[in-house]
Coordinates of C-alpha atoms and ligand atoms in Angstrom, one line a residue:
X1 CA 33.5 5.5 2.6
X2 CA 30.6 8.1 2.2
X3 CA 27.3 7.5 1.2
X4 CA 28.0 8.9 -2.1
X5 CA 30.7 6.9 -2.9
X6 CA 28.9 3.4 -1.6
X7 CA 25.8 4.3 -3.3
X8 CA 28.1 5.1 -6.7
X9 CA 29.5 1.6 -6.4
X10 CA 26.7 -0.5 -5.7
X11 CA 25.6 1.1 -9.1
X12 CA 28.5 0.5 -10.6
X13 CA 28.6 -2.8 -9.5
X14 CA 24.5 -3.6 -9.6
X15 CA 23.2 -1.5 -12.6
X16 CA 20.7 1.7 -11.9
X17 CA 18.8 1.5 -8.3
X18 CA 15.3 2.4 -8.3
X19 CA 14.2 5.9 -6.5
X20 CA 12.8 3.8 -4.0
X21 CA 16.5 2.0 -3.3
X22 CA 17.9 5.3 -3.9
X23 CA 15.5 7.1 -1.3
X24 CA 16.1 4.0 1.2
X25 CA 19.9 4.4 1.2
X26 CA 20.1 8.1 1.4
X27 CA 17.5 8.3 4.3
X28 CA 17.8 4.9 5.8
X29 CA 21.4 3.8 5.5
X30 CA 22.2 2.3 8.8
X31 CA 25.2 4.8 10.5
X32 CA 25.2 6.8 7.0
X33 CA 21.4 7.8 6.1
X34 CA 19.9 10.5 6.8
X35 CA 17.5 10.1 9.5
X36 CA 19.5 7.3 10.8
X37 CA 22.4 10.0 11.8
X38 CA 20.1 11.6 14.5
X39 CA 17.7 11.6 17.3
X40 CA 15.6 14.5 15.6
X41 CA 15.9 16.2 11.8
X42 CA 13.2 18.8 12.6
X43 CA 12.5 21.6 14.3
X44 CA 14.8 25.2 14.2
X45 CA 18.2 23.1 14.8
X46 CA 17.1 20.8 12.2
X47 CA 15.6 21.0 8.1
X48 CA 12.3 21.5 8.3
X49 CA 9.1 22.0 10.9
X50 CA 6.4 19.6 11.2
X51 CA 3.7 20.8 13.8
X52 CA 5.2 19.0 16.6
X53 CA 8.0 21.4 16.5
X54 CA 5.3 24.1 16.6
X55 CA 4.7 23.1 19.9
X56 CA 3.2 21.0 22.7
X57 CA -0.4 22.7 21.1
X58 CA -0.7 19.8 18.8
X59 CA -0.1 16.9 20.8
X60 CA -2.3 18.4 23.5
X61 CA -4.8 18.6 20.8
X62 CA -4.2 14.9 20.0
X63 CA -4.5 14.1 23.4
X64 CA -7.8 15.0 23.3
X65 CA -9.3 13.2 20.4
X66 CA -7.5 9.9 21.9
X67 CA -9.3 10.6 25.0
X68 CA -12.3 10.2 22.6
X69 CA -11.0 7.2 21.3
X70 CA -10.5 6.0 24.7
X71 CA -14.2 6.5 25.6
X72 CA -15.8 5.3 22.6
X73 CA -13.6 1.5 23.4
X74 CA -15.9 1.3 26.6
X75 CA -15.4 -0.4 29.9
X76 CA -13.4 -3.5 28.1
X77 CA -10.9 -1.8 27.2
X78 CA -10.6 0.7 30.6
X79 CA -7.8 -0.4 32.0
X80 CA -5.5 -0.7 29.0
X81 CA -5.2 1.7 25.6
X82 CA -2.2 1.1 23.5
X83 CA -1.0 3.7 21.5
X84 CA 1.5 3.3 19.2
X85 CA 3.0 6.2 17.7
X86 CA 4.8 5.2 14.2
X87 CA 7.7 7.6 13.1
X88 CA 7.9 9.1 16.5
X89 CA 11.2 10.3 16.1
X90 CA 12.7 11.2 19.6
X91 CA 9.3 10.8 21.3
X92 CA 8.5 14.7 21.8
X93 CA 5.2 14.2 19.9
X94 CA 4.5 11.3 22.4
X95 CA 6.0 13.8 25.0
X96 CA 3.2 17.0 24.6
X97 CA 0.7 13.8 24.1
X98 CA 1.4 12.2 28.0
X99 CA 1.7 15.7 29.4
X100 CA -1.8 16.7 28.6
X101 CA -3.5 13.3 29.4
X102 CA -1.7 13.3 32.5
X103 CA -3.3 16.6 33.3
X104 CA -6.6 17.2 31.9
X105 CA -7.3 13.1 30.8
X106 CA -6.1 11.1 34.4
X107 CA -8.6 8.1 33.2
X108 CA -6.8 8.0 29.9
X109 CA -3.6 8.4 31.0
X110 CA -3.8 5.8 33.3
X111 CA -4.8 3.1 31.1
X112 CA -2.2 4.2 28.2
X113 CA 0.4 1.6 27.2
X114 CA 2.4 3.4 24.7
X115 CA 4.9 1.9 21.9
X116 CA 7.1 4.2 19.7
X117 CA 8.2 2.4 16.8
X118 CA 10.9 4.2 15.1
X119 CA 13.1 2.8 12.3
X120 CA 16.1 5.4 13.2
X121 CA 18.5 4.1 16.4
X122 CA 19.5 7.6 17.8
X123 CA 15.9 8.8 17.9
X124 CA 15.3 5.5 19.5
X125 CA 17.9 5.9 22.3
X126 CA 16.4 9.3 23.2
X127 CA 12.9 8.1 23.8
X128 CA 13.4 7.5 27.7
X129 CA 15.0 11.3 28.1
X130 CA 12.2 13.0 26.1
X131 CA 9.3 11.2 28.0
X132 CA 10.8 11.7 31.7
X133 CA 8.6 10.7 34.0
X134 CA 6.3 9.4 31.9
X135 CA 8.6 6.4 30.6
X136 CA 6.9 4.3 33.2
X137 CA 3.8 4.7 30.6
X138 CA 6.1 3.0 28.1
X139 CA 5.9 -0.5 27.1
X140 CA 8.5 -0.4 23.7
X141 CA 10.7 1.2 21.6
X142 CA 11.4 -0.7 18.9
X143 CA 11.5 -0.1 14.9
X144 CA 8.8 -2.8 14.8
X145 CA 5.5 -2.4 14.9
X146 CA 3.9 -4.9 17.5
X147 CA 2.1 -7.7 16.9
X148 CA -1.5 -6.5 18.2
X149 CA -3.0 -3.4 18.9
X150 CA -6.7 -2.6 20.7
X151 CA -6.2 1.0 21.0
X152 CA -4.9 3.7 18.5
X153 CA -1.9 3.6 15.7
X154 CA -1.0 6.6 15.0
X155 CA 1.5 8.3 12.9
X156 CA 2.5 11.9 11.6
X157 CA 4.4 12.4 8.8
X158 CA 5.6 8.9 8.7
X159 CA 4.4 8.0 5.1
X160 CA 5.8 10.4 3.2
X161 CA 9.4 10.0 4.2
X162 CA 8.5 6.4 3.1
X163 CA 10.9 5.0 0.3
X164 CA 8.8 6.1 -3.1
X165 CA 9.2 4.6 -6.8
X166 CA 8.8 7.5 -9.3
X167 CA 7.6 7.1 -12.7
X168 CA 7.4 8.9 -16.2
X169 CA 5.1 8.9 -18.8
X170 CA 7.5 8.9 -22.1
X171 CA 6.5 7.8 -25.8
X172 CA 7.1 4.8 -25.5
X173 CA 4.6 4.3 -22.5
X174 CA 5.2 4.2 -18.9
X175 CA 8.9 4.3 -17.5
X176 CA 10.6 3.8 -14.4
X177 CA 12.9 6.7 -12.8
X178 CA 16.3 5.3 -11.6
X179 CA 19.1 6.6 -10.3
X180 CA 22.4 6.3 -12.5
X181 CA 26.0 7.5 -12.0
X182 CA 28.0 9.7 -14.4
X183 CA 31.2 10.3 -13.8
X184 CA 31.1 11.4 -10.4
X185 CA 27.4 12.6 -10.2
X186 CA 23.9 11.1 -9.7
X187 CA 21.9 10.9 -12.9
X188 CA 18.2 10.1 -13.7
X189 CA 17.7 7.3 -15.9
X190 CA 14.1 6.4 -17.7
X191 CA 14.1 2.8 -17.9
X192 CA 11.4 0.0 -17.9
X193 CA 9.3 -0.5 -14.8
X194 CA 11.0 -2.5 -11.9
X195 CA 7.8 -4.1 -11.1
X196 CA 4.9 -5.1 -12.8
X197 CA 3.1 -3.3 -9.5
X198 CA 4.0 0.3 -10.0
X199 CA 1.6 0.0 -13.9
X200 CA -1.3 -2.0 -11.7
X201 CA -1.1 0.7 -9.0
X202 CA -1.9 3.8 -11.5
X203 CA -4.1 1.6 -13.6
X204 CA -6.1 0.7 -10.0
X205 CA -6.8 4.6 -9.8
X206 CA -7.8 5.0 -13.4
X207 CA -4.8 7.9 -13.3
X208 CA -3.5 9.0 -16.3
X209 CA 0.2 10.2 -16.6
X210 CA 0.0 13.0 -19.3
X211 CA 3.3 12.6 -21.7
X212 CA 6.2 14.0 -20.6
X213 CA 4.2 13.8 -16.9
X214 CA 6.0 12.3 -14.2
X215 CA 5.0 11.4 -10.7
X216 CA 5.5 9.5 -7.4
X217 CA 4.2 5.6 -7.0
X218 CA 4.7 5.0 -2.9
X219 CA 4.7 1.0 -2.8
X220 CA 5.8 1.0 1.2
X221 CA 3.1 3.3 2.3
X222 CA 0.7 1.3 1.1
X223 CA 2.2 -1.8 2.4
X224 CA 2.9 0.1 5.7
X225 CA -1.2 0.8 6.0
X226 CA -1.9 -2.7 5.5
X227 CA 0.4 -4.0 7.5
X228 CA -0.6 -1.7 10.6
X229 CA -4.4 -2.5 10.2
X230 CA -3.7 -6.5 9.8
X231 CA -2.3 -5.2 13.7
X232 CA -4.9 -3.4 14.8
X233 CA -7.4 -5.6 16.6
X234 CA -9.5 -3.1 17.8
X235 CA -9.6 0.4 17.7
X236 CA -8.4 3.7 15.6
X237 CA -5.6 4.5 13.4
X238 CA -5.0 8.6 12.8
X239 CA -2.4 9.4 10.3
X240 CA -1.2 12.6 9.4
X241 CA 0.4 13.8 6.9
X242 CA 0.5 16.6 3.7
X243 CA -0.6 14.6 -0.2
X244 CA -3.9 14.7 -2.5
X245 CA -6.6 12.4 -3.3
X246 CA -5.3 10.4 -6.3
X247 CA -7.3 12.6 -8.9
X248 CA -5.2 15.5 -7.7
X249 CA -2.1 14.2 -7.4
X250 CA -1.6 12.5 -10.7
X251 CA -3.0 15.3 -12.7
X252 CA -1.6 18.5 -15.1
X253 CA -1.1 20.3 -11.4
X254 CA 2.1 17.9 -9.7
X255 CA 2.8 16.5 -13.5
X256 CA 6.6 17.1 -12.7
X257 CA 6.1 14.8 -9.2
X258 CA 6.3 16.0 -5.7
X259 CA 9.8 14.4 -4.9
X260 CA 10.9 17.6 -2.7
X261 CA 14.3 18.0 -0.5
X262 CA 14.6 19.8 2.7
X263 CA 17.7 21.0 4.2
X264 CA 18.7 23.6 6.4
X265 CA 15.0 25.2 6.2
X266 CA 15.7 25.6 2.2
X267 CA 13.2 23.2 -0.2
X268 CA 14.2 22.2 -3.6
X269 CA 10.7 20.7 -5.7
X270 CA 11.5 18.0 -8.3
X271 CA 12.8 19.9 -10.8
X272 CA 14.0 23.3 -9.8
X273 CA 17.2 24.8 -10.7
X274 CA 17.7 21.5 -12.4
X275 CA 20.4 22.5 -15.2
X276 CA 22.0 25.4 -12.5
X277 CA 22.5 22.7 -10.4
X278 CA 23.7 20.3 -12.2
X279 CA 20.9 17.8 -11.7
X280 CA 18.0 17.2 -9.9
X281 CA 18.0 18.4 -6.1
X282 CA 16.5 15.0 -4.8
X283 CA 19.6 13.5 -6.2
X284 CA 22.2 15.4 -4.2
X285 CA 23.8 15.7 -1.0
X286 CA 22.8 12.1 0.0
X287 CA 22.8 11.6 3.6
X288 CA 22.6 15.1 4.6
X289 CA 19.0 16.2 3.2
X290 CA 15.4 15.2 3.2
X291 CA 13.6 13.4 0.7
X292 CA 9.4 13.0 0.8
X293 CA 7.0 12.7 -1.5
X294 CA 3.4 13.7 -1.0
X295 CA 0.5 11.2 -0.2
X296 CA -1.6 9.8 -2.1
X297 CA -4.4 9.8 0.4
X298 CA -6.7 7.6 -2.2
X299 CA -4.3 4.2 -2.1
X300 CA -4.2 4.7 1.6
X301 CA -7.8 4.7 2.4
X302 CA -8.1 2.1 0.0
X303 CA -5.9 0.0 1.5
X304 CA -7.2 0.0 4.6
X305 CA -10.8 -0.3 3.9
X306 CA -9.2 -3.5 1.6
X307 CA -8.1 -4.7 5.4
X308 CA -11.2 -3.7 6.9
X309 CA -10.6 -0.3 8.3
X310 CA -14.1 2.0 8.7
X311 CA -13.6 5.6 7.0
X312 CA -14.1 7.8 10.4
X313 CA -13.0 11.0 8.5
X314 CA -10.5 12.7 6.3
X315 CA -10.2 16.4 6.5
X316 CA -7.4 18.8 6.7
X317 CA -5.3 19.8 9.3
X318 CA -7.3 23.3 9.9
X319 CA -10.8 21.4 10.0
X320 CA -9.0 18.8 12.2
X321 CA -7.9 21.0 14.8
X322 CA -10.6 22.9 15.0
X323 CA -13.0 19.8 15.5
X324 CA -10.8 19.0 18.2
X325 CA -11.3 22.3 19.7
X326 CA -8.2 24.6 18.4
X327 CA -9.5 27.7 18.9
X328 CA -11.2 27.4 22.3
X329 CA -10.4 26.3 25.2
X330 CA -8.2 24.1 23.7
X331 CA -5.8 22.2 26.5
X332 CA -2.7 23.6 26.4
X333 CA 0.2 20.9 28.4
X334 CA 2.8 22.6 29.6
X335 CA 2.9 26.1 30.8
X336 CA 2.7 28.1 27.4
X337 CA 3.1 32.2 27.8
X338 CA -0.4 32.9 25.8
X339 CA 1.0 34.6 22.9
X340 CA 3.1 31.7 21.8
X341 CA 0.4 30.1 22.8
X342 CA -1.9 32.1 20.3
X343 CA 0.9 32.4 17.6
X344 CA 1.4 28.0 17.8
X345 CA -2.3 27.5 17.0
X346 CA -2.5 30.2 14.2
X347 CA 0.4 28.2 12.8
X348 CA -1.1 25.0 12.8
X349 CA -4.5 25.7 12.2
X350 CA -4.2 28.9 10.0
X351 CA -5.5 27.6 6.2
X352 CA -2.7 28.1 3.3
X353 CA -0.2 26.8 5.3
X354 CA -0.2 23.7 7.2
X355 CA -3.8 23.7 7.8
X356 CA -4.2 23.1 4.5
X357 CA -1.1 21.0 3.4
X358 CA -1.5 18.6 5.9
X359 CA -4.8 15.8 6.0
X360 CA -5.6 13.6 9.0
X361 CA -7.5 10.2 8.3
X362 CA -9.1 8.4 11.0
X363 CA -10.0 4.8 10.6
X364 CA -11.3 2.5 13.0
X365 CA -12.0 -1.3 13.3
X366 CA -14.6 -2.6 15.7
X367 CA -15.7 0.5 17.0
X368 CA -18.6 1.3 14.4
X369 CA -18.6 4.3 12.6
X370 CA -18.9 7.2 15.3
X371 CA -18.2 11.0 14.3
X372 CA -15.3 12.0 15.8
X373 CA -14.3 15.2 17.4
X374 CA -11.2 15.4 14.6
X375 CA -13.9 14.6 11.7
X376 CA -16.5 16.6 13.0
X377 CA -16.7 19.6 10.0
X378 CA -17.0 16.2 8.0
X379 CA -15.0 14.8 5.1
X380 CA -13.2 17.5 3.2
X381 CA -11.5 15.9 0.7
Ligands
SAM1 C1 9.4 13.3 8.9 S1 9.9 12.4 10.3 C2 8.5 12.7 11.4 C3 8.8 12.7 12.8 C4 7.7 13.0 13.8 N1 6.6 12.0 13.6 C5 7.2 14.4 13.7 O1 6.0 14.6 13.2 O2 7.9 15.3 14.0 C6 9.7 10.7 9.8 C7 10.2 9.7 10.9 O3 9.7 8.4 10.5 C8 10.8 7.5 10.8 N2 10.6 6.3 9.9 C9 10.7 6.1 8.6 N3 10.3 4.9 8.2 C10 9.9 4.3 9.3 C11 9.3 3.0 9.6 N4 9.1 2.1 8.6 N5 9.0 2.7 10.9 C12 9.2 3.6 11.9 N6 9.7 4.8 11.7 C13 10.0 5.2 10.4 C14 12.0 8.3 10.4 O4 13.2 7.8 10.9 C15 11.7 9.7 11.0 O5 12.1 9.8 12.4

């Protein structure tokens, strides 16, 4: 059976699934989602970039502020660093991360202990062959996060391929967006709210659907934060990813939602070439496309200063990069020919593109409230 046709009968069989089930099945299927079908979905082979595919620049840029991170712990915590990389895919990020530390950071490298929690089972079964030699520095892979961390979490573009609820404003007050079948094809359905959770989240923010608005309400992402700062003892968290402060997000700019498919290198947004296509792209091709949805960078920070978590920073990727040294004599891993070199930095730094799409936050617990290199031009958002 394809994905299509089980997802049609569990509707027929269960009533409308929310986007959230919809977005879980489609990406998360075990031997039929999307991400669970292979050991990497980006890069030129795959849908879509993200910087590690730029490459090994940004990891060995990472490497660098974790070697701060590192520092800043002090002598306790010398001889052992976690890191735990959530979302690692294959482990490449992890990969450009090790080479660099092993080179320019031998202290750091040394005392690393990494995990790479991963939820899909082919990207997990390809973590020993992307690390090489470094596997000795690995301790797990495992689609669970462990149970304590002194060190640094750390995640990039993990929570926006997080299952997301997606809500309308209609006359008749706030609706839930679900996923219907007709005939053969995929519908959207307004219907009351699922949870009681997805009103409380919106009214937390003060945000205002206008009518006919829609937008995205990411439930997991916020439970992910929590749930990675109830593990982290001591230490950092740096997540990475492309959204908005709330204020943006929910306002008259993204009033159609950011729900946005990738596949093959092509994106569809929300609602584009919806009546061409005969429905909205997020709804088709389960299984063999991309669904995200952008941050909402508010809820996140919120959530973990709830847990505890210090603000450190949250600036964009171009500020980020450049704090950690981009531009000069930026470490550079493996042997890079200078003008790919040149061309990889421009294309993660250079603002309009992911420079600016993409945020970093930096929290920490137990480590005070120190500027970091990554935070450096200060909070930009
Ligand atoms: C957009 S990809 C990013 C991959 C990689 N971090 C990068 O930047 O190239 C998102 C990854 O997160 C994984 N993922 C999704 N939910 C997860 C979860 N709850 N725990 C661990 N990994 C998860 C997906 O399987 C996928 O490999």
């Amino acid at each position: 059976m394809t994905l299509h046709e089980l997802i049609a009968r569990r509707i027929r069989l269960g009533g409308p699934l929310t986007t959230a089930t919809f977005m879980e099945l489609a990406l998360y299927h075990p031997g039929l989602g999307y991400y669970s079908r292979a050991p990497r979905r980006t890069g030129r082979a795959g849908d879509f970039f993200t910087s590690v595919d730029v490459g090994p620049q940004f990891g060995a840029l990472l490497a660098r502020q974790l070697d701060e991170m590192y520092r800043l712990l002090g002598p306790s915590c010398a001889d052992r660093f976690d890191v735990v990389e959530a979302g690692a895919a294959n482990g490449q990020l992890a990969r450009d991360i090790l080479d660099t530390a092993e080179s320019d950071f031998p202290a750091l490298y040394r005392a690393i202990r990494l995990t790479l929690v991963e939820a899909s089972a082919p990207a997990r079964a390809a973590h020993l062959d992307t690390l090489g030699h470094h596997s000795r520095r690995l301790v797990a892979s495992s689609d669970r996060m462990p149970d304590e961390v002194q060190g640094v979490i750390l995640a990039n573009e993990l929570l926006d391929a997080l299952p997301t609820h997606a809500v309308a404003m209609t006359a008749d007050g706030l609706r839930e967006i679900m996923v219907d079948v007709e005939e053969e094809r995929f519908v959207e359905r307004a219907a009351p709210p699922s949870t009681p959770d997805l009103a409380r989240y919106l009214d937390r923010l003060d945000a205002r659907l206008s009518p006919g608005g829609r937008g995205e309400v990411n439930l997991a992402a916020v439970e992910w934060v929590q749930d990675a700062a109830r593990r982290l003892r001591l230490g950092f968290m740096l997540l990475i990813d492309y959204g908005h402060p709330a204020e943006r997000l929910y306002s008259g700019s993204h009033s159609t939602g950011t729900l946005t498919t990738f596949r093959r290198h092509t994106t569809s947004t929300p609602v584009s070439d919806t009546e061409q296509q005969g429905g909205p792209p997020w709804l088709a091709h389960p299984g063999e496309q991309d669904i995200t949805a952008h941050v909402d960078w508010t809820s996140i920070r919120t959530a973990a200063a709830d847990e505890g978590l210090a603000l450190l920073g949250l600036t964009d990727q171009t500020h980020f990069l450049l704090g950690l040294g981009a531009l000069d004599n930026a470490p550079t891993g493996a042997d890079t020919p200078s003008v790919r070199h040149r061309l990889a930095l421009k294309t993660l730094v250079v603002p309009g593109g992911l420079g600016s799409t993409h945020h970093a936050l930096m929290l920490g617990r137990g480590v005070g409230t120190p500027t970091l290199a990554g935070g450096a031009f200060k909070t930009r958002m």
